[in-house]
Tab-separated table of C-alpha atoms and ligand atoms in Angstrom:
chain	number	residue	atom	x	y	z
A	1	MET	CA	0.000	0.000	0.000
A	2	ASN	CA	1.009	3.639	-0.459
A	3	ILE	CA	0.599	5.147	2.980
A	4	LEU	CA	0.710	8.810	3.989
A	5	LEU	CA	1.950	9.451	7.525
A	6	THR	CA	0.951	12.915	8.717
A	7	GLY	CA	3.316	13.765	11.561
A	8	GLY	CA	5.471	10.860	10.394
A	9	ALA	CA	8.704	12.540	11.498
A	10	GLY	CA	7.533	12.599	15.126
A	11	TYR	CA	8.048	10.069	17.881
A	12	ILE	CA	5.304	7.530	17.177
A	13	GLY	CA	5.090	8.216	13.433
A	14	SER	CA	8.800	7.561	12.836
A	15	HIS	CA	8.689	4.200	14.642
A	16	THR	CA	5.555	3.239	12.723
A	17	ALA	CA	7.267	4.222	9.460
A	18	VAL	CA	9.991	1.649	10.183
A	19	VAL	CA	7.485	-1.145	10.787
A	20	LEU	CA	5.438	-0.277	7.676
A	21	MET	CA	8.499	-0.076	5.424
A	22	GLN	CA	9.802	-3.354	6.733
A	23	GLU	CA	6.447	-4.896	5.771
A	24	GLY	CA	6.942	-3.647	2.203
A	25	HIS	CA	4.601	-0.638	2.277
A	26	GLU	CA	5.511	2.610	0.535
A	27	VAL	CA	5.660	5.357	3.164
A	28	ILE	CA	5.264	9.063	2.442
A	29	ILE	CA	5.854	11.378	5.401
A	30	PHE	CA	3.997	14.689	5.605
A	31	ASP	CA	5.242	16.881	8.447
A	32	ASN	CA	5.697	20.575	9.222
A	33	PHE	CA	8.537	19.816	11.673
A	34	SER	CA	6.911	21.919	14.392
A	35	ASN	CA	7.901	19.225	16.902
A	36	SER	CA	10.464	17.074	15.113
A	37	LYS	CA	13.797	17.331	13.395
A	38	ARG	CA	14.704	16.738	9.762
A	39	SER	CA	17.631	14.543	10.871
A	40	VAL	CA	15.034	11.854	11.677
A	41	LEU	CA	14.738	11.251	7.929
A	42	ASN	CA	18.411	10.259	7.569
A	43	ARG	CA	18.117	8.060	10.589
A	44	LEU	CA	15.072	6.315	9.119
A	45	GLU	CA	17.055	5.726	5.924
A	46	LYS	CA	19.865	4.189	7.970
A	47	ILE	CA	17.483	1.847	9.748
A	48	THR	CA	15.446	0.763	6.730
A	49	GLY	CA	18.059	1.023	3.966
A	50	LYS	CA	15.430	2.796	1.850
A	51	LEU	CA	14.991	6.354	0.629
A	52	ILE	CA	12.453	8.340	2.614
A	53	VAL	CA	9.942	10.499	0.773
A	54	CYS	CA	8.946	13.488	2.881
A	55	ILE	CA	6.707	16.461	2.124
A	56	ASP	CA	7.486	19.489	4.273
A	57	GLY	CA	4.003	20.847	4.837
A	58	ASP	CA	1.144	21.577	7.189
A	59	ILE	CA	-2.011	19.441	7.201
A	60	ARG	CA	-4.040	22.684	7.107
A	61	ASN	CA	-2.611	23.340	3.621
A	62	ARG	CA	-5.425	21.483	1.875
A	63	SER	CA	-4.204	21.918	-1.676
A	64	LEU	CA	-0.757	20.535	-0.781
A	65	VAL	CA	-2.363	17.561	0.968
A	66	LYS	CA	-4.574	16.926	-2.086
A	67	GLN	CA	-1.614	17.140	-4.457
A	68	THR	CA	0.296	14.693	-2.258
A	69	LEU	CA	-2.590	12.220	-2.083
A	70	GLN	CA	-2.964	12.288	-5.866
A	71	TYR	CA	0.701	12.344	-6.851
A	72	TYR	CA	1.672	9.423	-4.613
A	73	LYS	CA	-1.578	7.493	-5.261
A	74	ILE	CA	-2.165	7.188	-1.537
A	75	ASP	CA	-4.315	4.253	-0.357
A	76	ALA	CA	-4.430	5.028	3.367
A	77	VAL	CA	-3.548	7.803	5.805
A	78	LEU	CA	-2.085	7.343	9.277
A	79	HIS	CA	-2.810	10.615	11.017
A	80	PHE	CA	-0.262	11.337	13.760
A	81	ALA	CA	0.111	15.093	13.198
A	82	GLY	CA	-1.054	17.094	16.179
A	83	LEU	CA	0.015	19.137	19.169
A	84	LYS	CA	0.152	17.022	22.320
A	85	ALA	CA	1.265	18.979	25.406
A	86	VAL	CA	-1.552	18.888	27.961
A	87	GLY	CA	-0.385	21.948	29.948
A	88	GLU	CA	0.275	24.055	26.866
A	89	SER	CA	-3.217	23.250	25.569
A	90	SER	CA	-4.736	25.080	28.567
A	91	GLU	CA	-2.487	28.094	27.972
A	92	ASP	CA	-3.200	28.290	24.244
A	93	PRO	CA	-6.384	26.329	23.497
A	94	LEU	CA	-6.955	28.037	20.134
A	95	ALA	CA	-3.651	26.707	18.808
A	96	TYR	CA	-4.797	23.205	19.781
A	97	TYR	CA	-8.285	23.475	18.265
A	98	ASP	CA	-6.810	25.012	15.123
A	99	ASN	CA	-3.973	22.529	14.648
A	100	ASN	CA	-5.704	19.367	15.816
A	101	VAL	CA	-9.411	19.826	15.021
A	102	ALA	CA	-9.308	22.258	12.075
A	103	GLY	CA	-6.209	20.459	10.767
A	104	THR	CA	-8.025	17.120	10.812
A	105	ILE	CA	-11.116	18.563	9.102
A	106	SER	CA	-8.905	19.974	6.369
A	107	LEU	CA	-7.155	16.622	5.961
A	108	LEU	CA	-10.498	14.787	5.796
A	109	MET	CA	-11.809	17.172	3.136
A	110	ALA	CA	-8.710	16.597	1.042
A	111	MET	CA	-9.060	12.832	1.502
A	112	LYS	CA	-12.750	12.929	0.592
A	113	SER	CA	-12.127	14.876	-2.589
A	114	CYS	CA	-9.461	12.357	-3.633
A	115	SER	CA	-11.585	9.350	-2.562
A	116	VAL	CA	-8.962	8.193	-0.048
A	117	LYS	CA	-11.119	6.707	2.687
A	118	ILE	CA	-8.861	4.642	4.920
A	119	LEU	CA	-7.700	6.514	8.018
A	120	ILE	CA	-5.992	5.460	11.239
A	121	PHE	CA	-6.160	8.271	13.784
A	122	SER	CA	-3.909	8.787	16.823
A	123	SER	CA	-6.323	9.254	19.691
A	124	SER	CA	-5.458	9.021	23.361
A	125	ALA	CA	-6.534	7.431	26.631
A	126	THR	CA	-6.883	10.994	27.867
A	127	VAL	CA	-10.372	11.033	26.253
A	128	TYR	CA	-11.576	8.926	29.221
A	129	GLY	CA	-10.782	11.570	31.860
A	130	VAL	CA	-10.955	10.431	35.486
A	131	PRO	CA	-11.450	6.636	35.493
A	132	HIS	CA	-14.785	5.373	36.840
A	133	TYR	CA	-13.391	1.843	36.899
A	134	LEU	CA	-10.200	-0.039	35.998
A	135	PRO	CA	-9.019	-1.428	33.681
A	136	ILE	CA	-10.511	0.997	31.171
A	137	ASP	CA	-12.321	-0.596	28.247
A	138	GLU	CA	-13.673	1.185	25.192
A	139	LYS	CA	-17.170	1.430	26.731
A	140	HIS	CA	-15.855	3.599	29.554
A	141	PRO	CA	-17.485	7.065	29.438
A	142	THR	CA	-15.434	9.826	27.845
A	143	ASP	CA	-14.889	13.096	29.687
A	144	PRO	CA	-11.497	14.650	28.883
A	145	GLU	CA	-10.277	17.441	31.129
A	146	SER	CA	-7.748	19.388	29.077
A	147	PRO	CA	-8.290	21.202	25.781
A	148	TYR	CA	-5.811	18.677	24.305
A	149	GLY	CA	-8.010	15.757	25.382
A	150	LYS	CA	-11.087	17.571	24.117
A	151	THR	CA	-9.532	17.973	20.665
A	152	LYS	CA	-8.996	14.200	20.537
A	153	LEU	CA	-12.605	13.475	21.524
A	154	GLN	CA	-14.002	16.079	19.132
A	155	ILE	CA	-11.999	14.543	16.295
A	156	GLU	CA	-13.342	11.085	17.189
A	157	GLN	CA	-16.888	12.512	17.065
A	158	ILE	CA	-16.229	14.105	13.667
A	159	LEU	CA	-14.851	10.806	12.383
A	160	SER	CA	-17.876	8.919	13.688
A	161	ASP	CA	-20.287	11.355	11.986
A	162	LEU	CA	-18.320	11.136	8.758
A	163	ALA	CA	-18.478	7.333	8.798
A	164	LYS	CA	-22.251	7.486	9.461
A	165	SER	CA	-22.705	9.773	6.465
A	166	ASP	CA	-20.770	7.484	4.113
A	167	SER	CA	-20.268	3.848	5.059
A	168	SER	CA	-17.442	3.362	2.561
A	169	TRP	CA	-15.003	5.063	4.956
A	170	ARG	CA	-12.730	2.761	6.985
A	171	ILE	CA	-11.682	4.721	10.053
A	172	PHE	CA	-9.916	3.529	13.166
A	173	ALA	CA	-9.283	5.751	16.198
A	174	LEU	CA	-6.551	4.184	18.315
A	175	ARG	CA	-6.527	5.311	21.930
A	176	TYR	CA	-2.905	5.090	23.026
A	177	PHE	CA	-2.005	4.733	26.687
A	178	ASN	CA	1.554	5.827	27.659
A	179	PRO	CA	4.026	5.223	24.798
A	180	VAL	CA	7.680	4.947	25.880
A	181	GLY	CA	10.898	3.301	24.679
A	182	ALA	CA	12.668	3.586	21.365
A	183	HIS	CA	13.769	1.619	18.320
A	184	GLU	CA	16.409	-1.022	19.068
A	185	SER	CA	18.940	0.763	16.824
A	186	GLY	CA	19.042	3.696	19.258
A	187	LEU	CA	18.773	5.975	16.200
A	188	ILE	CA	15.215	7.225	16.773
A	189	GLY	CA	13.261	7.889	19.946
A	190	GLU	CA	11.363	10.545	21.845
A	191	ASP	CA	13.156	13.881	21.675
A	192	PRO	CA	11.091	16.469	23.557
A	193	ASN	CA	11.923	20.156	23.246
A	194	GLY	CA	13.064	21.707	26.541
A	195	THR	CA	12.449	20.114	29.922
A	196	PRO	CA	10.313	16.991	29.488
A	197	ASN	CA	6.815	16.912	30.974
A	198	ASN	CA	6.483	13.142	30.777
A	199	LEU	CA	8.004	10.715	33.211
A	200	MET	CA	10.218	8.492	31.026
A	201	PRO	CA	12.103	11.262	29.164
A	202	TYR	CA	12.489	13.101	32.477
A	203	ILE	CA	14.033	10.022	34.106
A	204	SER	CA	16.366	9.670	31.092
A	205	GLN	CA	17.637	13.233	31.505
A	206	VAL	CA	18.249	12.643	35.217
A	207	ALA	CA	20.066	9.381	34.445
A	208	TYR	CA	22.227	11.197	31.904
A	209	GLY	CA	23.036	13.982	34.357
A	210	ILE	CA	21.270	16.810	32.513
A	211	LEU	CA	18.680	17.222	35.250
A	212	ASP	CA	19.579	16.896	38.950
A	213	LYS	CA	16.704	14.869	40.218
A	214	LEU	CA	13.236	13.625	39.457
A	215	LYS	CA	10.284	15.174	41.256
A	216	ILE	CA	7.738	12.483	41.998
A	217	TYR	CA	4.356	14.148	41.944
A	218	GLY	CA	2.733	12.733	45.045
A	219	ASN	CA	3.164	9.516	47.064
A	220	ASP	CA	-0.205	9.642	48.789
A	221	TYR	CA	-2.395	8.244	46.007
A	222	ASP	CA	-4.589	5.235	46.587
A	223	THR	CA	-2.125	2.923	44.791
A	224	PRO	CA	0.125	0.128	46.173
A	225	ASP	CA	3.113	2.455	46.836
A	226	GLY	CA	1.253	5.772	46.791
A	227	THR	CA	2.705	6.982	43.464
A	228	GLY	CA	0.773	7.331	40.201
A	229	VAL	CA	0.111	4.203	38.138
A	230	ARG	CA	0.068	4.195	34.318
A	231	ASP	CA	0.003	1.733	31.430
A	232	TYR	CA	3.371	2.169	29.701
A	233	ILE	CA	3.539	0.622	26.245
A	234	HIS	CA	6.643	0.173	24.087
A	235	VAL	CA	6.497	2.414	21.030
A	236	MET	CA	7.453	-0.517	18.757
A	237	ASP	CA	4.459	-2.493	20.039
A	238	LEU	CA	2.329	0.557	19.325
A	239	ALA	CA	3.793	0.724	15.819
A	240	GLU	CA	2.853	-2.940	15.288
A	241	GLY	CA	-0.653	-2.046	16.454
A	242	HIS	CA	-0.966	0.336	13.482
A	243	LEU	CA	0.014	-2.429	11.106
A	244	ALA	CA	-2.637	-4.684	12.651
A	245	ALA	CA	-5.204	-1.881	12.385
A	246	LEU	CA	-4.416	-1.385	8.696
A	247	ASP	CA	-4.874	-5.104	8.040
A	248	TYR	CA	-8.125	-5.039	9.974
A	249	VAL	CA	-9.728	-2.088	8.194
A	250	GLY	CA	-8.786	-3.609	4.835
A	251	ASN	CA	-10.640	-6.817	5.654
A	252	HIS	CA	-13.730	-5.694	7.566
A	253	ASN	CA	-16.797	-3.637	6.772
A	254	GLU	CA	-16.752	-1.365	9.787
A	255	ALA	CA	-16.833	2.301	8.832
A	256	PHE	CA	-15.640	3.518	12.256
A	257	SER	CA	-14.119	1.850	15.306
A	258	VAL	CA	-12.263	2.961	18.397
A	259	MET	CA	-9.750	0.784	20.181
A	260	ASN	CA	-7.407	0.919	23.157
A	261	LEU	CA	-3.720	0.255	22.572
A	262	GLY	CA	-2.190	-0.520	25.944
A	263	THR	CA	-0.652	-3.462	27.782
A	264	GLY	CA	-3.273	-3.877	30.473
A	265	ASN	CA	-0.593	-3.577	33.187
A	266	GLY	CA	-0.265	-0.694	35.585
A	267	CYS	CA	3.186	0.428	36.745
A	268	SER	CA	3.872	3.007	39.445
A	269	VAL	CA	6.365	5.871	39.249
A	270	LEU	CA	8.592	4.223	41.866
A	271	GLU	CA	8.506	0.874	40.093
A	272	LEU	CA	9.544	2.522	36.840
A	273	VAL	CA	12.368	4.421	38.567
A	274	ASN	CA	13.675	1.183	40.105
A	275	LEU	CA	13.564	-0.700	36.793
A	276	TYR	CA	15.282	2.155	34.976
A	277	GLU	CA	18.059	2.295	37.582
A	278	TYR	CA	18.653	-1.407	37.052
A	279	GLU	CA	18.594	-1.319	33.234
A	280	ALA	CA	20.749	1.794	32.931
A	281	SER	CA	23.022	0.984	35.882
A	282	LYS	CA	22.501	4.588	37.008
A	283	LYS	CA	21.158	6.083	40.200
A	284	ILE	CA	18.047	8.217	39.689
A	285	PRO	CA	17.937	10.750	42.546
A	286	TYR	CA	14.379	11.788	43.328
A	287	GLU	CA	12.314	13.768	45.798
A	288	ILE	CA	8.655	13.496	46.600
A	289	SER	CA	6.815	16.686	45.762
A	290	ALA	CA	3.190	17.833	45.685
A	291	ARG	CA	0.667	16.192	43.353
A	292	ARG	CA	0.578	17.659	39.847
A	293	THR	CA	-2.692	19.456	39.095
A	294	GLY	CA	-4.993	17.353	36.962
A	295	ASP	CA	-3.167	14.056	37.625
A	296	ILE	CA	-5.126	10.917	38.413
A	297	ALA	CA	-4.088	8.058	40.701
A	298	ALA	CA	-4.199	5.218	38.199
A	299	CYS	CA	-5.015	4.575	34.564
A	300	TYR	CA	-4.519	1.366	32.622
A	301	ALA	CA	-6.165	-0.286	29.680
A	302	ASN	CA	-8.302	-3.266	29.089
A	303	PRO	CA	-6.590	-4.238	25.805
A	304	GLU	CA	-8.826	-7.268	25.063
A	305	MET	CA	-10.673	-5.738	22.144
A	306	ALA	CA	-7.446	-5.210	20.196
A	307	PHE	CA	-6.568	-8.862	20.685
A	308	LEU	CA	-10.034	-10.199	19.896
A	309	LYS	CA	-10.501	-8.050	16.796
A	310	MET	CA	-7.000	-7.709	15.377
A	311	GLY	CA	-4.990	-10.428	17.121
A	312	TRP	CA	-2.675	-7.703	18.423
A	313	LYS	CA	-1.196	-7.550	21.887
A	314	SER	CA	1.856	-5.880	23.336
A	315	LYS	CA	4.953	-8.046	23.679
A	316	LYS	CA	7.695	-5.936	25.163
A	317	THR	CA	8.361	-5.778	28.890
A	318	LEU	CA	8.848	-2.768	31.127
A	319	ARG	CA	12.516	-3.684	31.389
A	320	GLU	CA	12.831	-3.468	27.603
A	321	MET	CA	11.030	-0.115	27.651
A	322	CYS	CA	13.551	1.219	30.192
A	323	PHE	CA	16.563	-0.318	28.468
A	324	ASP	CA	15.578	1.014	25.030
A	325	SER	CA	14.764	4.467	26.453
A	326	TRP	CA	18.183	4.582	28.058
A	327	ARG	CA	20.014	3.371	24.917
A	328	TRP	CA	18.315	6.105	22.866
A	329	ALA	CA	18.757	8.784	25.523
A	330	SER	CA	22.406	8.026	26.127
A	331	THR	CA	23.199	8.448	22.419
A	332	SER	CA	20.905	11.390	21.660
A	333	LEU	CA	21.361	13.484	24.798
A	334	GLN	CA	25.036	14.225	24.227
A	335	LYS	CA	24.095	17.380	22.308
A	336	HIS	CA	22.389	18.855	25.389
A	337	LYS	CA	25.593	18.436	27.364
A	338	ASP	CA	27.820	19.979	24.665
B	1	LIG	P1	5.236	14.191	18.115
B	1	LIG	O1	5.053	15.620	18.486
B	1	LIG	O2	6.560	13.553	18.308
B	1	LIG	O3	4.817	13.972	16.580
B	1	LIG	C1	3.805	14.727	15.965
B	1	LIG	C2	4.357	15.193	14.627
B	1	LIG	O4	3.346	15.960	13.962
B	1	LIG	C3	5.575	16.109	14.755
B	1	LIG	O5	6.590	15.633	13.891
B	1	LIG	C4	5.085	17.487	14.321
B	1	LIG	O6	6.092	18.234	13.695
B	1	LIG	C5	3.957	17.103	13.376
B	1	LIG	N1	2.865	18.105	13.255
B	1	LIG	C6	2.194	18.724	14.241
B	1	LIG	N2	1.267	19.551	13.721
B	1	LIG	C7	1.342	19.426	12.369
B	1	LIG	C8	0.649	20.017	11.293
B	1	LIG	N3	-0.314	20.928	11.488
B	1	LIG	N4	0.976	19.660	10.037
B	1	LIG	C9	1.982	18.762	9.806
B	1	LIG	N5	2.683	18.179	10.794
B	1	LIG	C10	2.363	18.507	12.063
B	1	LIG	O7	4.095	13.375	18.878
B	1	LIG	P2	3.926	11.813	19.061
B	1	LIG	O8	4.244	11.480	20.465
B	1	LIG	O9	4.605	11.096	17.967
B	1	LIG	O10	2.347	11.699	18.909
B	1	LIG	C11	1.745	11.400	17.665
B	1	LIG	C12	0.231	11.481	17.837
B	1	LIG	O11	-0.168	10.575	18.863
B	1	LIG	C13	-0.264	12.861	18.266
B	1	LIG	O12	-1.463	13.140	17.581
B	1	LIG	C14	-0.508	12.696	19.752
B	1	LIG	O13	-1.532	13.558	20.212
B	1	LIG	C15	-0.952	11.245	19.832
B	1	LIG	N6	-0.691	10.647	21.154
B	1	LIG	C16	0.581	10.689	21.675
B	1	LIG	C17	0.820	10.148	22.948
B	1	LIG	C18	2.195	10.217	23.574
B	1	LIG	O14	2.303	10.086	24.790
B	1	LIG	N7	3.266	10.413	22.807
B	1	LIG	C19	-0.234	9.556	23.671
B	1	LIG	C20	-1.501	9.504	23.094
B	1	LIG	C21	-1.721	10.059	21.828
B	2	LIG	N1	5.382	12.043	36.942
B	2	LIG	C1	6.242	12.385	37.958
B	2	LIG	N2	7.260	13.259	37.693
B	2	LIG	C2	7.460	13.798	36.465
B	2	LIG	C3	6.576	13.438	35.419
B	2	LIG	C4	5.544	12.568	35.700
B	2	LIG	O1	6.096	11.915	39.080
B	2	LIG	O2	8.386	14.594	36.272
B	2	LIG	C5	4.295	11.079	37.198
B	2	LIG	C6	2.905	11.627	36.963
B	2	LIG	O3	2.424	12.251	38.134
B	2	LIG	C7	2.141	10.353	36.590
B	2	LIG	C8	3.177	9.494	35.864
B	2	LIG	O4	4.453	10.010	36.281
B	2	LIG	O5	1.725	9.668	37.768
B	2	LIG	C9	3.083	9.552	34.362
B	2	LIG	O6	3.102	10.914	33.954
B	2	LIG	P1	3.223	11.315	32.427
B	2	LIG	O7	3.178	12.812	32.356
B	2	LIG	O8	4.389	10.625	31.806
B	2	LIG	O9	1.918	10.672	31.755
B	2	LIG	P2	0.354	11.026	31.995
B	2	LIG	O10	0.193	11.585	33.343
B	2	LIG	O11	0.019	11.967	30.925
B	2	LIG	O12	-0.344	9.710	31.858
């Protein structure tokens, strides 16, 4: 298949590009590099041994998207492009609604006019909001708190309406839990701008000596050790999930589906710190600080639907997630020290 990856130069898109290319698909990346670096393209070429086609553009540029869909005879779109910082979305909600919601509408219009009707969308477990029960299945009510989460839910609603209006669409919204880790080559991984907000890249920068110590946001939650529990999933497993989703939409007559991509296992902040220390052979100094506003005690997936429908389940362990994060961080973080 000829597959367009919006946001394909980013963290999850670049890992998915590797998996798709290794399966023999033609991958075309479409990215405005607002949160990624062009050097990713060379690194992808090193990993796959193939030339990477990349269009430097914004998904809101409808005519460029249309030209790309037509020129490359695109069969399916994997839509990763979006802004994703929860805190920033409260400070600048318009940027999030414009980029994520308006950007997706523009992409969908371009796809419709070119009769490209297969779409895999990067949604998020954040659409569930505060869990009413655990593990979270797809029937769990949705009630996102941040503007970021609301953009993801609004896009899902738009996609559902679109599929109702025309049953020839094949749309999958994948609700990711907490993607971490990196490709085994150590050439690509998560490369956040500035001080990381998320736990794993923050731990990596402490392990590498760029940051002094980790602040653990609260140890008085109703969890086994009092620290927050999340469902960390290896980014390569997530990438495989996209391949499974593509196979599924090609072989089933469902116009729209949503699905969790998680492991089903909860891991606390302290557990992750301990595993990382072991895998990296580094001490991770930490202090307990106040809870972070908006954080929840625990969130993990019921991933059964993905297995029942697509035969997909995560394979990689938390130790592999820590080891691969460290291998990537210890090669890529040198530039911060220089
Ligand atoms: P990322 O920021 O690394 O990648 C997103 C890519 O999209 C970047 O390369 C960026 O330059 C590009 N982009 C952004 N806006 C664009 C636009 N208007 N036009 C063209 N390109 C644009 O993020 P990621 O972690 O790879 O996440 C990919 C998707 O998955 C996002 O939609 C994100 O919301 C979603 N998601 C991520 C996580 C996570 O923890 N990483 C969790 C759940 C969902
Ligand atoms: N966390 C932390 N210190 C940090 C970053 C995160 O203690 O510097 C905790 C956070 O409170 C949560 C868990 O780590 O319990 C995962 O946070 P992250 O931001 O990575 O994911 P999210 O909260 O969005 O699921």
